[in-house]
Coordinates of C-alpha atoms and ligand atoms in Angstrom, one line a residue:
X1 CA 22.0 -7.0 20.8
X2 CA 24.2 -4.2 19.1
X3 CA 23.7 -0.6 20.7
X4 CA 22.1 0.7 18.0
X5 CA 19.1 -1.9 16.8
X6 CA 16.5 -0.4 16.2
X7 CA 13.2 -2.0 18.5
X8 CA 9.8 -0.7 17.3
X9 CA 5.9 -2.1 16.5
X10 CA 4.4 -2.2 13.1
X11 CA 1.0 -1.4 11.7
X12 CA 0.3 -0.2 8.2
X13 CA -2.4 3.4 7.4
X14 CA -5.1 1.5 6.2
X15 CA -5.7 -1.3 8.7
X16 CA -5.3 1.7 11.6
X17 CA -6.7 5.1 10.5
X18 CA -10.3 4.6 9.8
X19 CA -11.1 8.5 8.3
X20 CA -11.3 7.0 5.0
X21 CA -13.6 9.3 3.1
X22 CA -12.3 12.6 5.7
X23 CA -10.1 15.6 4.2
X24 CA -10.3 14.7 0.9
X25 CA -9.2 11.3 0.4
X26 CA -9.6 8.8 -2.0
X27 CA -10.6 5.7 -2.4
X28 CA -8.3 2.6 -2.0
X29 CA -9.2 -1.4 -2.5
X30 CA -9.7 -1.4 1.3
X31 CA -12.1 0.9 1.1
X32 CA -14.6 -1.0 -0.6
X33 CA -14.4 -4.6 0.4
X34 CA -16.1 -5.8 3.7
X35 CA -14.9 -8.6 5.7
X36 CA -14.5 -12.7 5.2
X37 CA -18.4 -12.8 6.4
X38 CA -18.9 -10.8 3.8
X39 CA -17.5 -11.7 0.6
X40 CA -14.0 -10.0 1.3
X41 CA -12.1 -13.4 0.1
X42 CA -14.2 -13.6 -3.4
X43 CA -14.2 -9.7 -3.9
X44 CA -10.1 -9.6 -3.2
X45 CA -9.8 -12.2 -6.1
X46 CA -13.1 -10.1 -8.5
X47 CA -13.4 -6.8 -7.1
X48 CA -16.3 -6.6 -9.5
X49 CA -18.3 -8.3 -6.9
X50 CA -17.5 -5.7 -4.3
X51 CA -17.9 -2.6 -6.6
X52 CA -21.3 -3.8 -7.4
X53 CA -22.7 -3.5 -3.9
X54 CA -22.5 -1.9 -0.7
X55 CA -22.2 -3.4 2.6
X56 CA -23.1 -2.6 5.8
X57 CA -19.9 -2.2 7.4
X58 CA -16.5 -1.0 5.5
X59 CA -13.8 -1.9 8.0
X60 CA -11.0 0.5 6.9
X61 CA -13.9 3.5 7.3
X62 CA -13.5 3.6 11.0
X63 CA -10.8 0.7 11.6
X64 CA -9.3 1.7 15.3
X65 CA -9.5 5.5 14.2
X66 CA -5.6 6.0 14.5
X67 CA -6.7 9.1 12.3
X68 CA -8.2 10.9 15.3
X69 CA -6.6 8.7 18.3
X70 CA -2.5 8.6 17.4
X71 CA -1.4 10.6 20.0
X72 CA -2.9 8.8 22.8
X73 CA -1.7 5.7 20.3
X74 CA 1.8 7.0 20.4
X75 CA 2.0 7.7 23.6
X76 CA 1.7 4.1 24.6
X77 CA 4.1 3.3 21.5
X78 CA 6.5 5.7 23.5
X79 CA 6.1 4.1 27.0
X80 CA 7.1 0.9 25.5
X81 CA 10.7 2.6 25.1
X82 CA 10.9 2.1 21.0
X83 CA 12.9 3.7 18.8
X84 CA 11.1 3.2 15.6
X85 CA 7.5 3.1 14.7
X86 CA 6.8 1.4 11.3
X87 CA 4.2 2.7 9.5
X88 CA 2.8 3.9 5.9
X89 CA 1.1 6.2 4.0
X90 CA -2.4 6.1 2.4
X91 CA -1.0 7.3 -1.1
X92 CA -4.8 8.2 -1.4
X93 CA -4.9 10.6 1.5
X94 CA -2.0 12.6 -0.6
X95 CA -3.5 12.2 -4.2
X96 CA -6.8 11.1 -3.7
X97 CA -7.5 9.7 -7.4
X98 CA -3.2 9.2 -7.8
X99 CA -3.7 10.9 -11.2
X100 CA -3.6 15.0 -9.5
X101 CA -0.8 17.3 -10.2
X102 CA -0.9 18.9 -7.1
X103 CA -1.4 17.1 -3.6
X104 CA -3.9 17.0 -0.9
X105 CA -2.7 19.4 1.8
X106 CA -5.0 17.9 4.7
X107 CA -3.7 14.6 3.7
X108 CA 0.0 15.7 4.2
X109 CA -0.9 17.9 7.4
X110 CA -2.0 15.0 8.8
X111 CA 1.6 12.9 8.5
X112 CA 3.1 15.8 9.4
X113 CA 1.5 16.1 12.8
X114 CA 2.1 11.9 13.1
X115 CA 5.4 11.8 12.5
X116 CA 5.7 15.3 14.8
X117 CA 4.2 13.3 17.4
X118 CA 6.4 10.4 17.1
X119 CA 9.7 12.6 17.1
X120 CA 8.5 14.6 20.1
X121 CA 9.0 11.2 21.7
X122 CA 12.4 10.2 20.1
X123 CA 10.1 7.5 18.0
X124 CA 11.7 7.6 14.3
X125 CA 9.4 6.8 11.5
X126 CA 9.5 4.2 9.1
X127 CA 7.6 4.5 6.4
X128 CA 6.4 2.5 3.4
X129 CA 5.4 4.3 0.5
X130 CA 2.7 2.0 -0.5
X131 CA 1.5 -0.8 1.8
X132 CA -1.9 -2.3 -0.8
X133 CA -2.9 1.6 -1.0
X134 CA -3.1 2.2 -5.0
X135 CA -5.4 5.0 -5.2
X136 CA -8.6 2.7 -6.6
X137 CA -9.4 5.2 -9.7
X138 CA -6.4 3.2 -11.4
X139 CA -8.4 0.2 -10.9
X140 CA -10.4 1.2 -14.2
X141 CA -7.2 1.7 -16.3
X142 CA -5.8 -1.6 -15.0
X143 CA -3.6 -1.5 -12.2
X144 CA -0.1 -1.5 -12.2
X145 CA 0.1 -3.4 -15.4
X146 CA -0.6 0.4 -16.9
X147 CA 2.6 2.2 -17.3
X148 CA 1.3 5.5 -16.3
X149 CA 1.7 4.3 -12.8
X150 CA 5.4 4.8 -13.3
X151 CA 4.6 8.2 -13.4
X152 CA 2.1 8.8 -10.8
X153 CA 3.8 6.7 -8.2
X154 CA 7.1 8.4 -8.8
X155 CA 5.2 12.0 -8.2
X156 CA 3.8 11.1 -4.9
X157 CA 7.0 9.4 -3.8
X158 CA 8.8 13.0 -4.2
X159 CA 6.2 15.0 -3.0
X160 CA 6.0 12.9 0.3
X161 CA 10.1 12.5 0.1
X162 CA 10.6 16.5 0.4
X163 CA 7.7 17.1 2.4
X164 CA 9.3 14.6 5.2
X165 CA 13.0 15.0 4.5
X166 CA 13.9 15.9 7.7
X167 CA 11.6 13.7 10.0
X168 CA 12.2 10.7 8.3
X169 CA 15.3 8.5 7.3
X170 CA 14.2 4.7 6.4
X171 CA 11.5 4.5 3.8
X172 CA 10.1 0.8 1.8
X173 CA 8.8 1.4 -1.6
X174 CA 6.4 -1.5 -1.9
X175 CA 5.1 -3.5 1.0
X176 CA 5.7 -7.2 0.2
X177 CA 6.3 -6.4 -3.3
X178 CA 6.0 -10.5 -4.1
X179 CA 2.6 -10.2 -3.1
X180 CA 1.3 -9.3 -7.0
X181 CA 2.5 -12.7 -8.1
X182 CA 0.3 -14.5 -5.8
X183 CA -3.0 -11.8 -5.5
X184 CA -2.8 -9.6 -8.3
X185 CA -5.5 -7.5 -6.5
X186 CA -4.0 -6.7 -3.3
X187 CA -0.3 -6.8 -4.7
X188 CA -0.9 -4.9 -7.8
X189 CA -5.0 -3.7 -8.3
X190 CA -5.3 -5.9 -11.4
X191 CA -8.2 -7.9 -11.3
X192 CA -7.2 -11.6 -13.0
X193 CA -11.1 -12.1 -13.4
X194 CA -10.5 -9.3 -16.0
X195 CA -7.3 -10.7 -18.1
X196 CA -7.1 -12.7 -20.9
X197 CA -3.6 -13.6 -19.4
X198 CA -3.1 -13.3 -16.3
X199 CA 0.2 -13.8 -16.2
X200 CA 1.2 -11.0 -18.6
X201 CA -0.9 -9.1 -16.6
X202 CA 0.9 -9.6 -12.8
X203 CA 4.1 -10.1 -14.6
X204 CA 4.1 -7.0 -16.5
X205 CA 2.7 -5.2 -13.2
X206 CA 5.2 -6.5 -11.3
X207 CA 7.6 -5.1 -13.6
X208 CA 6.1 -1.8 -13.5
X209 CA 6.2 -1.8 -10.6
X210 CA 10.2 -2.3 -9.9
X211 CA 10.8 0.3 -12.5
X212 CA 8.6 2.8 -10.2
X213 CA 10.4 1.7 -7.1
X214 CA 13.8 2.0 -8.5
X215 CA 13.1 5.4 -9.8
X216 CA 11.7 6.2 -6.1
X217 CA 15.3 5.4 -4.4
X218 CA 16.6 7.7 -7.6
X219 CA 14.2 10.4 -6.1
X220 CA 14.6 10.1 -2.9
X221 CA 18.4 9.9 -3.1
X222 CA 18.4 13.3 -4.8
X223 CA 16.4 14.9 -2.2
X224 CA 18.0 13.6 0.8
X225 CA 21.5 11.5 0.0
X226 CA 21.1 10.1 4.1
X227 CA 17.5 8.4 3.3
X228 CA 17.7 4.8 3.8
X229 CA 15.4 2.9 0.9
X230 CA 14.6 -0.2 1.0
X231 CA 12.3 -3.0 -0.7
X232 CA 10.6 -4.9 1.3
X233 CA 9.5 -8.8 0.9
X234 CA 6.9 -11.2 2.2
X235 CA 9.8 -13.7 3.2
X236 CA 9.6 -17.2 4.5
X237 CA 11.2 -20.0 2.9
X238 CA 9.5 -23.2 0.9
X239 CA 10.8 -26.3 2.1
X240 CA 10.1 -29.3 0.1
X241 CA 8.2 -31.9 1.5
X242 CA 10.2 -34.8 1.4
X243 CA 13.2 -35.5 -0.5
X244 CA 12.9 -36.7 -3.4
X245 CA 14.2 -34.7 -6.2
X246 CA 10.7 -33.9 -7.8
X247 CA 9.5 -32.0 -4.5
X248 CA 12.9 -30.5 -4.0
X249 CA 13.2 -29.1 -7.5
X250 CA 9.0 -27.8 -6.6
X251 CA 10.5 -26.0 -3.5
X252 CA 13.8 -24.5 -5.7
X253 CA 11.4 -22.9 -8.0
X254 CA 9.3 -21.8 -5.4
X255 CA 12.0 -19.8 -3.4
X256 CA 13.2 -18.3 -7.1
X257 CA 10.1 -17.0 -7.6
X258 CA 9.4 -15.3 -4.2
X259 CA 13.0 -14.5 -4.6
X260 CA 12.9 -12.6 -7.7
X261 CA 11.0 -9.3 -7.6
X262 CA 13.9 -8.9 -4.5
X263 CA 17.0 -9.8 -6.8
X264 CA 16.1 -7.1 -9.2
X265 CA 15.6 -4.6 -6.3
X266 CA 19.2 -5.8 -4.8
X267 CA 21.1 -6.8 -7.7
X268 CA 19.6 -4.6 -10.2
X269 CA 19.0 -7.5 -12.5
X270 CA 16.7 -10.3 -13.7
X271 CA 17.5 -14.0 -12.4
X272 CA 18.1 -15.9 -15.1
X273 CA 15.6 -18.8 -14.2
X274 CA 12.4 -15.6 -14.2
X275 CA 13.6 -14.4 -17.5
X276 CA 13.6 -18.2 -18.8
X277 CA 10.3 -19.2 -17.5
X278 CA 9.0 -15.6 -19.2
X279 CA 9.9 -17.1 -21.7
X280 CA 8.8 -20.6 -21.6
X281 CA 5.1 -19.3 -21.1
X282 CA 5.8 -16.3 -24.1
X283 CA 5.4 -13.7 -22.0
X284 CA 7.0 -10.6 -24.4
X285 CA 6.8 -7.9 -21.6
X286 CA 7.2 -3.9 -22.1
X287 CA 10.3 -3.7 -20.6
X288 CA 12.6 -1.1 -22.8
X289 CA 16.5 -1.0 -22.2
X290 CA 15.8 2.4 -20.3
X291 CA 13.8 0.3 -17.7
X292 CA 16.5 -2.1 -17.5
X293 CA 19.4 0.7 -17.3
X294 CA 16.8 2.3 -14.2
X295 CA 16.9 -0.8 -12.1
X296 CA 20.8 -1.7 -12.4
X297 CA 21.1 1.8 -11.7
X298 CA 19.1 2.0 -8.5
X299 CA 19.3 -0.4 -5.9
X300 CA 18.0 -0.3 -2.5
X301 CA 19.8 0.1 0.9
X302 CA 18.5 -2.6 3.0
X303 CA 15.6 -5.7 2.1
X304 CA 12.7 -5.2 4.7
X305 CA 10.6 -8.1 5.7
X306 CA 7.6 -9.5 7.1
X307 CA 8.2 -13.4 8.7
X308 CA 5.4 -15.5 9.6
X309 CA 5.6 -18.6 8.7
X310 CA 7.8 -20.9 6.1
X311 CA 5.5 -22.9 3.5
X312 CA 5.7 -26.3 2.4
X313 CA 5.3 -27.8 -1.6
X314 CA 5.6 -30.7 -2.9
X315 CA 5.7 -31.6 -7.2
X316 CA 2.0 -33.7 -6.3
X317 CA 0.3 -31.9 -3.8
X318 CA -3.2 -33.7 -4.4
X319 CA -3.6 -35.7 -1.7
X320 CA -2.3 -33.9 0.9
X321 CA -3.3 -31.4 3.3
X322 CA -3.4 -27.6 3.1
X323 CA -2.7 -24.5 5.2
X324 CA -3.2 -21.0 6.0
X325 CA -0.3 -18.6 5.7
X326 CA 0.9 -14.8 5.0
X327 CA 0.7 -14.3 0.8
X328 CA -0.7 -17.4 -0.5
X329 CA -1.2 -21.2 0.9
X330 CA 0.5 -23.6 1.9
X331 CA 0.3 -27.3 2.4
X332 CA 0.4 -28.4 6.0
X333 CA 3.9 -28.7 7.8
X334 CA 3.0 -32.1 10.2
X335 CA 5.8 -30.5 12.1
X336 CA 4.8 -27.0 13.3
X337 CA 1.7 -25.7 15.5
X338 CA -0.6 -24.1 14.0
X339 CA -2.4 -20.8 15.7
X340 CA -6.2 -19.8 15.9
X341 CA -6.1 -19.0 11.9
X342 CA -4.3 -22.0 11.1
X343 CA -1.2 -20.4 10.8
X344 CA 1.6 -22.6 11.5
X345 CA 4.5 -21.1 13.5
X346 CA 8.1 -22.1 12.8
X347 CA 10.9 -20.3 14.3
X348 CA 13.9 -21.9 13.0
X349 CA 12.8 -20.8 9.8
X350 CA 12.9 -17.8 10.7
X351 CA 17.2 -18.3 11.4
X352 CA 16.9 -20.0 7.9
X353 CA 15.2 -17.3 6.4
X354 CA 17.5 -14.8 7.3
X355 CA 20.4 -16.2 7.0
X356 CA 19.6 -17.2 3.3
X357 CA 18.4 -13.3 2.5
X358 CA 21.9 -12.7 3.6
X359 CA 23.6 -14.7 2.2
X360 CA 22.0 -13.8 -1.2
X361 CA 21.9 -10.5 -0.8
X362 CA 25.1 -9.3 1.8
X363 CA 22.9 -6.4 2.5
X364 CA 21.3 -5.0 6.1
X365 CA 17.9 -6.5 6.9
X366 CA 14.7 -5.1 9.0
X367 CA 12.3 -6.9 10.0
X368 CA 9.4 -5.1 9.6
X369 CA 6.5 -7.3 10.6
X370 CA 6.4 -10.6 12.5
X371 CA 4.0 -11.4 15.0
X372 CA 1.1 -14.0 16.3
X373 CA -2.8 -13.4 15.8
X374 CA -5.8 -15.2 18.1
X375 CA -9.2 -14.3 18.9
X376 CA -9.0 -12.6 22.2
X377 CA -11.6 -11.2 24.8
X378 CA -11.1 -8.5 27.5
X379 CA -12.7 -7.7 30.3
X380 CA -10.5 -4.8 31.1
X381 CA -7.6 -6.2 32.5
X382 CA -4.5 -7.4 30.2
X383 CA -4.9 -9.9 28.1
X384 CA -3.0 -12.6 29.6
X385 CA -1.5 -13.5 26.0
X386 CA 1.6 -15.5 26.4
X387 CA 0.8 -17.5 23.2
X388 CA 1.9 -14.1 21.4
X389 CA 5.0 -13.7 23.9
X390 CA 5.8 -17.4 23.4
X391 CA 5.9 -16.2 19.6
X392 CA 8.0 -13.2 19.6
X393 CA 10.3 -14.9 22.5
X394 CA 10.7 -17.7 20.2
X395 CA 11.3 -15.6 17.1
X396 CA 14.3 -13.0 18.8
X397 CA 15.9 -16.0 19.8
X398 CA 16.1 -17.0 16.4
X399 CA 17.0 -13.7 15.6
X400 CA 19.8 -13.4 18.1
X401 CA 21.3 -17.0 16.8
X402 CA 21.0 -15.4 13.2
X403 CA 23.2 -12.5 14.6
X404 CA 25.8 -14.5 15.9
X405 CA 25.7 -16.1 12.6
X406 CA 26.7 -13.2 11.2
X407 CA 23.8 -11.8 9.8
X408 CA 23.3 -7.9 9.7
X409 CA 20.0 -6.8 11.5
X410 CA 18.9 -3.2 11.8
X411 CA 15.8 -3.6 13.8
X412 CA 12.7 -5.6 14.6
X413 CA 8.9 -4.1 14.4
X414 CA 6.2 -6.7 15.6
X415 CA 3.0 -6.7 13.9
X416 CA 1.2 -5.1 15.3
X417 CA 2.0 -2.3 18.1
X418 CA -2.0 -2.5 18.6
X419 CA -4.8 -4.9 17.0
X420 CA -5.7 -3.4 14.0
X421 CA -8.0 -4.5 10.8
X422 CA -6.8 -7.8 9.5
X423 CA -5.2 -7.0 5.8
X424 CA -6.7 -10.9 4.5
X425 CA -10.1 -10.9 6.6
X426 CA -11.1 -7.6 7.1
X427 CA -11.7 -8.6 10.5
X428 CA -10.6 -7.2 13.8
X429 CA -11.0 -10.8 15.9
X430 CA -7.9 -11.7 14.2
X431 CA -5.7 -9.7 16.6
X432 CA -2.0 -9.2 16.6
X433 CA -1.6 -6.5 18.9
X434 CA 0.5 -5.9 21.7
X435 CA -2.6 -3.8 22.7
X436 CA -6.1 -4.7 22.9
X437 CA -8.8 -2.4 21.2
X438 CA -12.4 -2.6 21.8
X439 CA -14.2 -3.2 18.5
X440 CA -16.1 -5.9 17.2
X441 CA -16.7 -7.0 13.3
X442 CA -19.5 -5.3 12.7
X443 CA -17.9 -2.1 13.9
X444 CA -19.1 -2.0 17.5
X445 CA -17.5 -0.8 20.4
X446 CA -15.9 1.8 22.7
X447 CA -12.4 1.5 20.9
X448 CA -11.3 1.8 24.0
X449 CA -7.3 0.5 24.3
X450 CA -5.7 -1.7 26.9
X451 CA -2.6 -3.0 26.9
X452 CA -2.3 -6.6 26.9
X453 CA 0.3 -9.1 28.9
X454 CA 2.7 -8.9 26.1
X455 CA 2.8 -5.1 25.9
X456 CA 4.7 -4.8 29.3
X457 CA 6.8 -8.0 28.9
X458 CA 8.1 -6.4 25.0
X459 CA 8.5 -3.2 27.1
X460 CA 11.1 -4.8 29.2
X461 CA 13.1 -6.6 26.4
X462 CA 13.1 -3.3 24.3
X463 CA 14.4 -2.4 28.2
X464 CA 17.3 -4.7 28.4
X465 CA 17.8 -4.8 25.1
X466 CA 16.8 -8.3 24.2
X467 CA 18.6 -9.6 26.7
X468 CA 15.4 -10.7 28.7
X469 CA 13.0 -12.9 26.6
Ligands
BG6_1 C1 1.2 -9.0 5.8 C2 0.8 -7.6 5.5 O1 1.0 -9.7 4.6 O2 0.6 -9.7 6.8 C3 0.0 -6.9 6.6 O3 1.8 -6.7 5.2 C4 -1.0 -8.0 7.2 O4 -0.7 -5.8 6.1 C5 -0.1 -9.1 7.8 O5 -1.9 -7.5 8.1 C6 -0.9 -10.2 8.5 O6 -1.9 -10.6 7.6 P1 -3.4 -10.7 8.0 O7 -4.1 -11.0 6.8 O8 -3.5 -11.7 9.1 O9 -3.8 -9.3 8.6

């Protein structure tokens, strides 16, 4: 691996921080769902249903309380030997309704002493401006498909841009930004349930939304020319599923779409096949020749990435079976294991995935989230996980073989440096991290961290490099 890639773990604010309603925070969707025994699955498609009740456990409230427990989190981070910890901020914590004019000190305080704590140990941040934390007062005015988010997203973006200018260097707009195509609610805080069209609705949000992350890399460019901004993209190609022409033109559109919301932040322009099929469904969107002058005029630095999976389509897909995967589902691959969540695992597609953002895109890529989750026990030794080591093993040889192929890689983050809150389920069972944390669903336990198997075998190929798997 070249000199200079950048090894680190992932985990986003919400799923880790727990201190949800401390220091004058906000509310954000998290905040108010439970978890998939509870409704979380209906509620993140009709948050009605969730705003109506209350719950007995919230499990962003507490999650692993990173909020009160990141420098003994860090520390472990550190021993690992990582360069980079990817991360995010709770946009809530810093304008707790998103619609202030002036920020929430105590929510800024507390990134500062994070990312203090990080550099202390040579640990850069990574941070994503907004990883599914809208603040959840713009719920009412609806969502991102509002223009005034514009506004209010570019105003945090600057304050959090000069307040960290000098402690951090690569920043992501939008976590998987191709996520309000496929649940308008977690993507984009625009309840379908609620719109006459939905597809106005998530297409004009998603449009909204590129405007506010292209006038974020204009920001942020300003206020420190040496920031790094990047979009970043649920990736993982759709393969048809056999090849006949009807399933293979199923696939092409597929990809285009995912594809998309990414050219604009790249290219700086519509593909032509989104504009047509705008058109084909007479979608007239707001989008003024300013907003169109603002994209071309402000594209990103590098395309970050989660991988987990590649997905499979086909033109009929009644009779055949379905999946579980990151964004949306898929139909079953008959070739590819699947894990304890029915996620199917496939790492050549993670060479073909990159290699195709590549090769559309000629610029760097990080991979900012790729890992394994399984229901785990522990009774205080490591987890002996070597499912999750057989993942990421698999995976960085992939990557290595898309290196040699020529494809530019600044660094890999695996989610998740620790288990944290599952972002679909709300649960903790589903567990991705490289460290175990003692908590159950219903928000028992002594939170109590161990590292697992995995933890010391990632600490030795962070060691050499990559050149152990
Ligand atoms: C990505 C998200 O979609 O997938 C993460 O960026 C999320 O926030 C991860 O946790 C895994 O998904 P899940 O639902 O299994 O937690």
């Amino acid at each position: 691996m070249k000199e200079n890639f950048l090894w680190g773990v992932a985990m986003s604010a919400s799923q880790a921080e727990g201190g949800a309603l401390l220091d004058g925070k906000g509310l954000v969707m998290d905040d108010v769902v439970s978890t998939v025994h509870n409704e979380r699955f209906q509620a993140t498609a009709n948050l009605e249903i969730a705003l109506n009740k209350t719950y007995d456990y919230y499990p962003s409230h507490q999650a692993i309380d990173f909020y009160h427990r990141y420098p003994e989190d860090i520390k472990r981070f550190a021993e690992l030997g990582i360069k980079v910890l990817r991360t995010s901020i709770n946009w809530a914590r810093i304008y707790p309704k998103g619609i202030e004019e002036e920020p929430n000190e105590a929510g800024l305080t507390f990134y500062d002493k994070v990312f203090d704590e990080c550099l202390k140990y040579g640990i850069e941040p990574v941070v994503t401006l907004n990883h599914f934390n809208t603040p959840l007062e713009f719920y009412y005015s609806g969502g991102w498909k509002n223009r005034e988010l514009i506004h209010h997203f570019v105003k945090y973006a600057k304050t959090v841009f000069t307040r960290y200018k000098d402690k951090v260097k690569y920043w992501m707009t939008i976590n998987e930004i191709n996520m309000i195509l496929s649940l308008p609610l977690v993507g984009g805080l625009i309840n379908p349930t609620l719109e006459e069209n939905v597809d106005f609705a998530k297409y004009q949000g998603a449009h909204y939304q590129l405007v506010a992350s292209a006038l974020a890399v204009k920001v942020g460019k300003e206020i420190n020319p040496n920031f790094q901004i990047g979009c970043m993209m649920g990736a993982g190609v759709t393969y048809p599923y056999s090849c006949r022409p009807e399933d293979v033109w199923e696939a092409f559109q597929a990809n285009e779409e995912e594809y998309a919301l990414i050219d604009v932040q790249v290219k700086g322009q519509y593909p032509h096949l989104f504009l047509s099929k705008l058109k084909h469904k007479g979608l007239e969107l707001d989008m003024t020749a300013d907003d169109l002058a603002i994209l071309e005029e402000n594209t990103v630095d590098f395309v970050g990435l989660s991988y987990y999976n590649t997905r499979l389509t086909a033109a009929d897909k009644s009779s055949l079976q379905t999946s579980g995967a990151n964004l949306m589902g898929t139909l079953k691959n008959p070739y590819l294991k699947s894990n304890d969540f029915g996620w199917q695992s496939d790492p050549l597609g993670f060479r073909i995935t990159l290699n195709e953002l590549y090769s559309r895109y000629h610029l760097p890529l990080f991979i900012v989230e790729n890992g394994y989750s399984a229901i785990e026990t522990c009774d205080g030794d490591p987890i002996q996980d070597d499912y999750r080591i057989d993942y990421i093993r698999d995976h960085l040889k992939q990557l290595k073989a898309a290196m040699e192929d020529g494809v530019d890689i600044i660094g890999y983050t695996p989610w998740a440096g620790i288990d944290i809150i599952s972002a679909s389920t709300g649960v903790i069972e589903k567990r991705y991290g490289l460290i175990y944390v003692d908590l159950d669903d219903e928000g028992n336990g002594s939170l109590e961290r161990t590292p697992k198997k995995s933890y010391y075998w990632y600490q030795n190929v962070v060691k050499t490099n990559g050149e152990e798997l």
